[in-house]
PDB file of C-alpha atoms and ligand atoms in Angstrom:
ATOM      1  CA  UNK A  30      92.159 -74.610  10.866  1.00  0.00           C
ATOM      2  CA  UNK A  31      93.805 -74.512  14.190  1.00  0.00           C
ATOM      3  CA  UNK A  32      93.545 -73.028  17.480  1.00  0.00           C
ATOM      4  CA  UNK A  33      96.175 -70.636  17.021  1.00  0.00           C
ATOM      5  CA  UNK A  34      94.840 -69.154  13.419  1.00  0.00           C
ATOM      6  CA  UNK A  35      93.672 -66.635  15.011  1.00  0.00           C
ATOM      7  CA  UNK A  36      97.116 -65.060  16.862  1.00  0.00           C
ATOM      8  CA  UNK A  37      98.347 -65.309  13.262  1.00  0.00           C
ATOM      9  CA  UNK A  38      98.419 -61.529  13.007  1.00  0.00           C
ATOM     10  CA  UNK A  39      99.898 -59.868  15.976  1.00  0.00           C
ATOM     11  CA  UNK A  40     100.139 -56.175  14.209  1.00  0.00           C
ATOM     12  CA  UNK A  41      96.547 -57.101  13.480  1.00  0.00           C
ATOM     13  CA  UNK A  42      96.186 -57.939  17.374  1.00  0.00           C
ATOM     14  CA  UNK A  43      97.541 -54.371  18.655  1.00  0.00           C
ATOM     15  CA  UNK A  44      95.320 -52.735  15.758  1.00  0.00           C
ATOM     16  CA  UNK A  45      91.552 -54.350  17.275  1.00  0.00           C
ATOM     17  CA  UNK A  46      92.987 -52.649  20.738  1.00  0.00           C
ATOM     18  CA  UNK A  47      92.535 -49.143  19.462  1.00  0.00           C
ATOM     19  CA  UNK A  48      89.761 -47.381  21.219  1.00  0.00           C
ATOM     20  CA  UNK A  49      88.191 -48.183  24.251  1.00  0.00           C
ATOM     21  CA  UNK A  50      84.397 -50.542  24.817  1.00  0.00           C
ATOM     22  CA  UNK A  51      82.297 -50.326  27.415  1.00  0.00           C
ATOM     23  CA  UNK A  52      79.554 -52.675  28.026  1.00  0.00           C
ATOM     24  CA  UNK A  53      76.756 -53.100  30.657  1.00  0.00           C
ATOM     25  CA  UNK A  54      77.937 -56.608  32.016  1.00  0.00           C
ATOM     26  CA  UNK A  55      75.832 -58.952  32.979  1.00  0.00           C
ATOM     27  CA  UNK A  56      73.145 -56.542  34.707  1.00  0.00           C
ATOM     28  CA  UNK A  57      69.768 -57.531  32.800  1.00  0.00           C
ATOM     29  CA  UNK A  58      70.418 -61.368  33.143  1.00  0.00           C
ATOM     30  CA  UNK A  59      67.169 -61.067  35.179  1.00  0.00           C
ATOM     31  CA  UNK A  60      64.952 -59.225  32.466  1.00  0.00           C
ATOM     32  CA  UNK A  61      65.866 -61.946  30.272  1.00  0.00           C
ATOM     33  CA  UNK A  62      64.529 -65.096  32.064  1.00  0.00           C
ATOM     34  CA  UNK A  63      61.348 -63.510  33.078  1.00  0.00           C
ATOM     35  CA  UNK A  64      59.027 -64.302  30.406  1.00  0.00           C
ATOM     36  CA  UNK A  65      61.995 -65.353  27.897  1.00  0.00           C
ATOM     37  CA  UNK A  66      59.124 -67.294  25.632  1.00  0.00           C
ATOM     38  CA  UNK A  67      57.274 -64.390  24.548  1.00  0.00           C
ATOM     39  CA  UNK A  68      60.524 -62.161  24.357  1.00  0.00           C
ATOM     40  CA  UNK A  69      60.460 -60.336  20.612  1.00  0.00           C
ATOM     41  CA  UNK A  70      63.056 -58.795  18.338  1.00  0.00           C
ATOM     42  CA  UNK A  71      62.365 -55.594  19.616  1.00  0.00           C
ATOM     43  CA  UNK A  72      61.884 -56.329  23.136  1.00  0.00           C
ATOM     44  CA  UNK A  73      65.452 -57.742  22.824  1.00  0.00           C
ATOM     45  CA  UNK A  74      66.555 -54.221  22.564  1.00  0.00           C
ATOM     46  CA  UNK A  75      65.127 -53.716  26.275  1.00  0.00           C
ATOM     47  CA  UNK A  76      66.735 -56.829  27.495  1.00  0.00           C
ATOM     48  CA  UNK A  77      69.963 -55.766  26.391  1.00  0.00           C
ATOM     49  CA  UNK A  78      69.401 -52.450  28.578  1.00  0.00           C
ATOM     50  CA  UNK A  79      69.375 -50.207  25.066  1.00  0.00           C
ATOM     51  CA  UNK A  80      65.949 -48.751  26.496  1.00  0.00           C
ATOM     52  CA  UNK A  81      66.000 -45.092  27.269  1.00  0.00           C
ATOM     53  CA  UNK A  82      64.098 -46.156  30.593  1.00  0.00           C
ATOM     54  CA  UNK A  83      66.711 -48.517  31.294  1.00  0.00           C
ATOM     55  CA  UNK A  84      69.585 -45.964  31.070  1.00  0.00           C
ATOM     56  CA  UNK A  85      67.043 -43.673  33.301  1.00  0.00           C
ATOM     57  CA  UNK A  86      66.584 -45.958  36.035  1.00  0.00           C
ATOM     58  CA  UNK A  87      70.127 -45.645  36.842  1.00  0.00           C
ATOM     59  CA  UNK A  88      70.522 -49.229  37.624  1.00  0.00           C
ATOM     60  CA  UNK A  89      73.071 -49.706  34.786  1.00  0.00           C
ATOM     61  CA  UNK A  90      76.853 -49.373  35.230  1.00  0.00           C
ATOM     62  CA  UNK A  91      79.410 -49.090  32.669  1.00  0.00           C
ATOM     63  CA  UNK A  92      82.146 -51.916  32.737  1.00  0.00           C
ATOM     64  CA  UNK A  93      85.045 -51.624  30.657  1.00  0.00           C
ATOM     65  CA  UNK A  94      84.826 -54.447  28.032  1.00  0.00           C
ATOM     66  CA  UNK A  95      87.294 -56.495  26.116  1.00  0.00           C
ATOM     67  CA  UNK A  96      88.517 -56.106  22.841  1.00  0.00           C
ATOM     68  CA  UNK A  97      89.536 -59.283  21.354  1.00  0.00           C
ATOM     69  CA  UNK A  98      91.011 -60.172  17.461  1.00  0.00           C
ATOM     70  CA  UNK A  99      89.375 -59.953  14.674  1.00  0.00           C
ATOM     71  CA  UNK A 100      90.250 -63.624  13.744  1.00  0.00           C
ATOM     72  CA  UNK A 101      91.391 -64.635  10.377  1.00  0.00           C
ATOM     73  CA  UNK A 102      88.259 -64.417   8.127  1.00  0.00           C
ATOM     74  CA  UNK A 103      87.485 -60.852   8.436  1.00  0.00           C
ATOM     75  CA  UNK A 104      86.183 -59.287   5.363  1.00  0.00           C
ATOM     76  CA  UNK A 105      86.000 -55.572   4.265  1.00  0.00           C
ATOM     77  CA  UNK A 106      83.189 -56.356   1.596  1.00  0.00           C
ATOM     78  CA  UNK A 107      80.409 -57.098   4.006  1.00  0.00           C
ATOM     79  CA  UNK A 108      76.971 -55.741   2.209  1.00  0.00           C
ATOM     80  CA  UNK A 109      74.472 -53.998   4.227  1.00  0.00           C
ATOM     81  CA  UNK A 110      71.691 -56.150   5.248  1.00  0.00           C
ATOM     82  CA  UNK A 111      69.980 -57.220   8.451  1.00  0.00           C
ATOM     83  CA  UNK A 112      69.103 -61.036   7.400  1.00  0.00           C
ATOM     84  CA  UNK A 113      72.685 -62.774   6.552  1.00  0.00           C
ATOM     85  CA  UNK A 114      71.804 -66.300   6.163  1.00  0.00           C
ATOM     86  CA  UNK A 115      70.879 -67.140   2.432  1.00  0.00           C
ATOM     87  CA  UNK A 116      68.782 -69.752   3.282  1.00  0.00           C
ATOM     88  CA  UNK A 117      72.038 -71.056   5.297  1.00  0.00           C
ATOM     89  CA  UNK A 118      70.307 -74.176   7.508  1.00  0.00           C
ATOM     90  CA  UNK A 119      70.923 -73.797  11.355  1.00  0.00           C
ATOM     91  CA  UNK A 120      68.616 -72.761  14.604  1.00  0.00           C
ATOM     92  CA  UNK A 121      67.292 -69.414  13.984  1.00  0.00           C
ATOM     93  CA  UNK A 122      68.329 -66.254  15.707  1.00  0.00           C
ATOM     94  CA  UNK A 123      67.253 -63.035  15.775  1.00  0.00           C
ATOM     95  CA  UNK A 124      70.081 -60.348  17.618  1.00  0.00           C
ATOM     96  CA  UNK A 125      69.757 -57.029  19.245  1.00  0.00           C
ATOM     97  CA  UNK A 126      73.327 -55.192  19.623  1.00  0.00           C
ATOM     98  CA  UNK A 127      72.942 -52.208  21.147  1.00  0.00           C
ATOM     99  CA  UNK A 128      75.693 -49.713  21.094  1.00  0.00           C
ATOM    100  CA  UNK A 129      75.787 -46.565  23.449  1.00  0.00           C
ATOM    101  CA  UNK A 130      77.842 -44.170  24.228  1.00  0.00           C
ATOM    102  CA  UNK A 131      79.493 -44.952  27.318  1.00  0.00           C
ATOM    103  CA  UNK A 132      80.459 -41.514  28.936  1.00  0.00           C
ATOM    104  CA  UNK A 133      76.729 -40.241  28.708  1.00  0.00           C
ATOM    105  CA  UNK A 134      75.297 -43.585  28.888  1.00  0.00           C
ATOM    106  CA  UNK A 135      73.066 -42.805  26.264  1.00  0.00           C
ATOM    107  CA  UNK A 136      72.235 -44.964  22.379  1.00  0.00           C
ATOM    108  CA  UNK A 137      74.057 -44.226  19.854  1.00  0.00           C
ATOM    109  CA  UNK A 138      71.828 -43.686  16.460  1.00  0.00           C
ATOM    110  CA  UNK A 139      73.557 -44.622  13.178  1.00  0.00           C
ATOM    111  CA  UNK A 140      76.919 -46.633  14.332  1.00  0.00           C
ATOM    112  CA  UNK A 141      77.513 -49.262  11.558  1.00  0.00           C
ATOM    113  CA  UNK A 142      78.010 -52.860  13.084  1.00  0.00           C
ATOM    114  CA  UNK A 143      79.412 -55.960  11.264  1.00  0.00           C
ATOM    115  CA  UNK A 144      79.015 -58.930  12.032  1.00  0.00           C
ATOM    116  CA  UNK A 145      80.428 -62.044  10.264  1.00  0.00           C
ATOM    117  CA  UNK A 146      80.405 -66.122  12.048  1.00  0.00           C
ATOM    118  CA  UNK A 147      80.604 -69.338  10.686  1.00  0.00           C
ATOM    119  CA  UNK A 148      77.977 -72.095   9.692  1.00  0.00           C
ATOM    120  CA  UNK A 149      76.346 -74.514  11.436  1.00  0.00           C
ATOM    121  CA  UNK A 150      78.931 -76.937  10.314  1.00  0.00           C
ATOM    122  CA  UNK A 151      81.952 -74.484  11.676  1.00  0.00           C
ATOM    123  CA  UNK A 152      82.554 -73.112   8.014  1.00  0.00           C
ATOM    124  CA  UNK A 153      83.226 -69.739   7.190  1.00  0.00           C
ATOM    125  CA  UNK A 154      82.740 -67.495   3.835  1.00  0.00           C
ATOM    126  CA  UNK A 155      84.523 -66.103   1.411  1.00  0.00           C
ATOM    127  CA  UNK A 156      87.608 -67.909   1.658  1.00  0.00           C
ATOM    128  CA  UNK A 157      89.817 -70.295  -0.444  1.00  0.00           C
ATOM    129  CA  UNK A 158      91.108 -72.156   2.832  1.00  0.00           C
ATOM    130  CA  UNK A 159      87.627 -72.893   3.447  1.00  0.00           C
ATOM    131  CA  UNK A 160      86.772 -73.804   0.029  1.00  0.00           C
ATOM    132  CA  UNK A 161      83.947 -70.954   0.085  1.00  0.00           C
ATOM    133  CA  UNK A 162      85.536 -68.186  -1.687  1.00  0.00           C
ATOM    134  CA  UNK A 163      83.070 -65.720  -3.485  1.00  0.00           C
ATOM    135  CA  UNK A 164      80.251 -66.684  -0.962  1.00  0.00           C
ATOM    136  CA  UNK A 165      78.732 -64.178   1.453  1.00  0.00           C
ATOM    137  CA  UNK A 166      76.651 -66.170   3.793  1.00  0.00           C
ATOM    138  CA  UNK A 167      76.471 -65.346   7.919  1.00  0.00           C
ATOM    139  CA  UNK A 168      78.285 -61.503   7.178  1.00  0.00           C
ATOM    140  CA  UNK A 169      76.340 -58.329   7.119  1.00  0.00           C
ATOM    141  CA  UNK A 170      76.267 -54.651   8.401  1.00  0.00           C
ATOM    142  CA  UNK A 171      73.645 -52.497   9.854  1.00  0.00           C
ATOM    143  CA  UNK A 172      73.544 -49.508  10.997  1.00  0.00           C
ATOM    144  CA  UNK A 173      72.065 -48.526  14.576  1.00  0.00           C
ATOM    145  CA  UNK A 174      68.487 -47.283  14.978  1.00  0.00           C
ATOM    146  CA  UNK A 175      67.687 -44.446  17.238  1.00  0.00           C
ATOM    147  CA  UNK A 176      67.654 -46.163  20.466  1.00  0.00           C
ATOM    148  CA  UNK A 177      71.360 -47.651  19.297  1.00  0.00           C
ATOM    149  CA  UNK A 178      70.362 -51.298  18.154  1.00  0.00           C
ATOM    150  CA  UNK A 179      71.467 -52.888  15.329  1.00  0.00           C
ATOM    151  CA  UNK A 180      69.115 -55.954  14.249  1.00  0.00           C
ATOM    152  CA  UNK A 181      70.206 -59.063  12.253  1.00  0.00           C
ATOM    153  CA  UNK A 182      68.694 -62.522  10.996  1.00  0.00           C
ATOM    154  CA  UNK A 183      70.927 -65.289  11.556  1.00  0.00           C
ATOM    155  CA  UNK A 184      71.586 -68.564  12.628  1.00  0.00           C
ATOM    156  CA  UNK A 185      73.210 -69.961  15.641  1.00  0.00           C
ATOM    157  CA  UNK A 186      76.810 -70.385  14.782  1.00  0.00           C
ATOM    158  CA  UNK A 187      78.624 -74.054  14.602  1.00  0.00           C
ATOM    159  CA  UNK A 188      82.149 -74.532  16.017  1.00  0.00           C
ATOM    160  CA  UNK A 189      85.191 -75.282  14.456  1.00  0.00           C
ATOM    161  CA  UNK A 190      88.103 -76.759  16.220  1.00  0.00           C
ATOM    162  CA  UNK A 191      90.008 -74.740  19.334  1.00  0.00           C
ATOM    163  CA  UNK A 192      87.175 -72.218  19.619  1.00  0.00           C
ATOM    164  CA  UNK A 193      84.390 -71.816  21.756  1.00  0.00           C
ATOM    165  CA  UNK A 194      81.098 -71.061  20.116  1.00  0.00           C
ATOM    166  CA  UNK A 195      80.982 -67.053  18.627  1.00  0.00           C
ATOM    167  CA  UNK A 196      80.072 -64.441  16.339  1.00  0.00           C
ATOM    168  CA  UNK A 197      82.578 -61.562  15.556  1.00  0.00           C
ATOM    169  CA  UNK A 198      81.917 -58.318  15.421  1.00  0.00           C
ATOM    170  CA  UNK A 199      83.018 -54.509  14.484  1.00  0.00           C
ATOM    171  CA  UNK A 200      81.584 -51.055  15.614  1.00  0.00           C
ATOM    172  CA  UNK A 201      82.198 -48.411  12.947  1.00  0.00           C
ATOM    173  CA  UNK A 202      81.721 -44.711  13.959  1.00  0.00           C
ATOM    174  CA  UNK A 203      81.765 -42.222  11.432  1.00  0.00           C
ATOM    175  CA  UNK A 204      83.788 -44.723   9.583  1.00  0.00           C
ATOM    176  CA  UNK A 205      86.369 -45.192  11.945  1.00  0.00           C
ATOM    177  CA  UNK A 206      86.726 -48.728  13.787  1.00  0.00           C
ATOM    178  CA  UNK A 207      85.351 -48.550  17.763  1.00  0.00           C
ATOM    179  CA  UNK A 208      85.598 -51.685  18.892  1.00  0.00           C
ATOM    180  CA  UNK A 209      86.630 -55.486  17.500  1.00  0.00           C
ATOM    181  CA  UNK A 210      85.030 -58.026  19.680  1.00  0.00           C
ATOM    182  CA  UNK A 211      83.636 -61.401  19.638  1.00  0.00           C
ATOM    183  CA  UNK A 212      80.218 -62.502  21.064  1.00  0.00           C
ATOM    184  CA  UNK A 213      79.699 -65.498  23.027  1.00  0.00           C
ATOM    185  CA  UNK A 214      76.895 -68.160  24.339  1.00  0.00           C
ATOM    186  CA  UNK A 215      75.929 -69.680  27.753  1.00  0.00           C
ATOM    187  CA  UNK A 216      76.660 -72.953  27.123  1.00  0.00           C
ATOM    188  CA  UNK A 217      73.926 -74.444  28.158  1.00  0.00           C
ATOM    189  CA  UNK A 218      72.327 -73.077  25.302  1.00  0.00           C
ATOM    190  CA  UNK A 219      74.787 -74.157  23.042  1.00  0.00           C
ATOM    191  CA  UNK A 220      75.171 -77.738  24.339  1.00  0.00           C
ATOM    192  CA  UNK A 221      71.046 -77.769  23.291  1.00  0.00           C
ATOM    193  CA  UNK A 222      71.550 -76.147  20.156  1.00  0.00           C
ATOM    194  CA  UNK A 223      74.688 -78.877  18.970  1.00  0.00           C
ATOM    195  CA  UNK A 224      71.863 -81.486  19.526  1.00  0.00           C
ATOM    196  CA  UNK A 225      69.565 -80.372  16.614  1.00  0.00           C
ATOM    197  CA  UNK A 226      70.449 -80.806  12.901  1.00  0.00           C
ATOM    198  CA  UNK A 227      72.612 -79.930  11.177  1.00  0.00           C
ATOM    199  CA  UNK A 228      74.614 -79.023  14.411  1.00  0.00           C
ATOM    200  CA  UNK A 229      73.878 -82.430  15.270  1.00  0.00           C
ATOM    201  CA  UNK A 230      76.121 -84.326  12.422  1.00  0.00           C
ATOM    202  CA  UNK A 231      79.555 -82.672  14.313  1.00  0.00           C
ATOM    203  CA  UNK A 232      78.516 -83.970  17.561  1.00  0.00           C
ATOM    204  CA  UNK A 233      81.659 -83.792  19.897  1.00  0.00           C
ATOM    205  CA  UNK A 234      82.585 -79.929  19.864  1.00  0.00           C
ATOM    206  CA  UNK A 235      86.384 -79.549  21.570  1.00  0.00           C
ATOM    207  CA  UNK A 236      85.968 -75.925  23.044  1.00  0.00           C
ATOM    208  CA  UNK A 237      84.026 -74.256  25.461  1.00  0.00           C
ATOM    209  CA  UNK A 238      83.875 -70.357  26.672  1.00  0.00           C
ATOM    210  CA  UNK A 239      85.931 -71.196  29.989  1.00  0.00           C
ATOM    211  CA  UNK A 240      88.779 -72.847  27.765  1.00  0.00           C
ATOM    212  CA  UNK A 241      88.846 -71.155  24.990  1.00  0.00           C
ATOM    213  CA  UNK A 242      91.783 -68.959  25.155  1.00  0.00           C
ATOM    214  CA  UNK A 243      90.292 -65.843  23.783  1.00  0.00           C
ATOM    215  CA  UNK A 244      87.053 -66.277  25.754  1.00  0.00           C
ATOM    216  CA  UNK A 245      89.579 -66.151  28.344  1.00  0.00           C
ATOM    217  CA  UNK A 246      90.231 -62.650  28.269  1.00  0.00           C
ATOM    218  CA  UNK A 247      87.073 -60.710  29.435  1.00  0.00           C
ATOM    219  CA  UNK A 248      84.881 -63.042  27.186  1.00  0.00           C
ATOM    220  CA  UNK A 249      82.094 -63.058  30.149  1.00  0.00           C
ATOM    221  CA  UNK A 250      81.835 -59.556  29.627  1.00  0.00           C
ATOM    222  CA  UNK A 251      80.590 -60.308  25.691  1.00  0.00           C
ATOM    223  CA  UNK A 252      78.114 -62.513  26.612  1.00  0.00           C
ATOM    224  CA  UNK A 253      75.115 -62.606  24.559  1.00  0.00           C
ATOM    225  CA  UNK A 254      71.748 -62.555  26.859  1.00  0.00           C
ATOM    226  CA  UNK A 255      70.304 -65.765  24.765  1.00  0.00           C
ATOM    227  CA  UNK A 256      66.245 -66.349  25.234  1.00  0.00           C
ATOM    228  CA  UNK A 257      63.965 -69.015  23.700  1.00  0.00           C
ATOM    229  CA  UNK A 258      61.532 -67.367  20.694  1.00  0.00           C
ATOM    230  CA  UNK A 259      59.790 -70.003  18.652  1.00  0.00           C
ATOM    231  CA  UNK A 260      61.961 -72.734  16.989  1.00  0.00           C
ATOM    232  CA  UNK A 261      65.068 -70.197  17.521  1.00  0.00           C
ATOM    233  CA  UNK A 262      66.362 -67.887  19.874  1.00  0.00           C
ATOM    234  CA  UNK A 263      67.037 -63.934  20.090  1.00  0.00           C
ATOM    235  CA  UNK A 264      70.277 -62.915  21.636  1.00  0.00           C
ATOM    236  CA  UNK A 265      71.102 -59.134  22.804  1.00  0.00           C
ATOM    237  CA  UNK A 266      74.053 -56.897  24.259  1.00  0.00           C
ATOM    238  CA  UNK A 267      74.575 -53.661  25.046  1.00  0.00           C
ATOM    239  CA  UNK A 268      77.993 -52.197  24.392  1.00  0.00           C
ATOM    240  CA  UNK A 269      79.189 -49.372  24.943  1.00  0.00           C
ATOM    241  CA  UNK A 270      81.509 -47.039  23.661  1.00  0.00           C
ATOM    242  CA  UNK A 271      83.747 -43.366  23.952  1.00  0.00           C
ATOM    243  CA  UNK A 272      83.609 -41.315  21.236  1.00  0.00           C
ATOM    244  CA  UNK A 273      86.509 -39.408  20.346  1.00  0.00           C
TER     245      UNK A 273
HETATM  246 FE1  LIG B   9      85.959 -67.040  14.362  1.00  0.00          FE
END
């Protein structure tokens, strides 16, 4: 694969601009570092500023957020499940995506959000130019609970050439789509994570987030909050969106 697989589709590029995300950028990066070791799955949720208290405090601001493409190995047959790796080896991480509605800054319950990455080794499923078709691994759907978080198992995604480091994503409400985004990494995490195996055996990665030209467009507004938790890591964001 190439860098420019993904701008493949420009119909498909217009289409993942429909609708409008908000997120709360960058505005917890603080809750996250305090006490990051004994931060949980659910206390993710809080991080990512899902919390009803969060939203009360008033400290939260809603900041437009980008779309970006879908990419070339979206697929509609994702099952509903909230641990996607089938025993797929890679760092562990545990995700809290919180989804709100943006004009009343308040969570919305029941939104269905899929998410689908690569492998550790940069390989994606369920496709014959990856010599994976009829495999599922790393894609999955859940739906929102009632403070607006959607919870998955996975690993930390690998890298494949051109792109930085991500995991894609779709908001569905009431079966329409909301929002096509990608997520992205600090780096720093990242660089730490491509030391371990099996990340380790496809050592000299050729993207980061400030090159990578989708990243480039409003990527530091999908930045995953990323925190130690045992051998792995939990990552959260909140984002937002208007309902029509
Ligand atoms: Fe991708």
């Amino acid at each position: 694969m190439d860098e420019h697989s993904e701008l493949t589709d420009p119909a498909e590029q217009r289409a993942t601009r429909r609708g409008s995300l908000l997120t709360f950028g960058g505005l917890l990066a603080g809750a996250i570092t305090g006490g990051a070791a004994a931060l949980g799955e659910t206390d993710a949720a809080d991080a990512a500023g899902a919390g009803p208290a969060a939203v009360a405090s008033g400290l939260l601001t809603c900041v437009l957020a980008p779309e970006q493409m879908e990419g070339p190995y979206f697929t509609p047959r994702d099952r509903v499940r909230r641990d996607v790796t089938e025993r797929k080896p890679g760092v562990p991480l545990a995700l809290g995506l919180a989804v709100v509605d943006a004009s009343r800054c308040k969570p919305i319950k029941n939104a269905a959000v899929d998410i689908w990455q690569c492998d550790a080794l940069g390989v994606y499923s369920g496709f014959a130019d990856q010599d994976t078709e009829g495999q599922t691994y790393l894609r999955g759907i859940q739906r929102t609970d009632a403070r607006g978080v959607a919870r998955f198992r996975t690993i930390y995604p690998g890298w494949y050439p051109g792109r930085t480091v991500h995991i894609h994503v779709r908001v569905f409400l009431g079966g329409n789509i909301a929002h096509t985004g990608q997520l992205y990494f600090p780096e720093q995490v990242t660089d730490a994570v491509m030391k371990r195996a099996p990340y380790s055996t496809r050592p000299d990665r050729d993207q980061t987030n400030e090159g990578d030209f989708i990243f480039r467009n409003g990527g530091s507004r999908s930045m995953l909050r990323v925190a130690k938790s045992g051998r792995g890591y939990v990552g959260a964001i909140t984002m937002g969106v208007l309902r029509s």
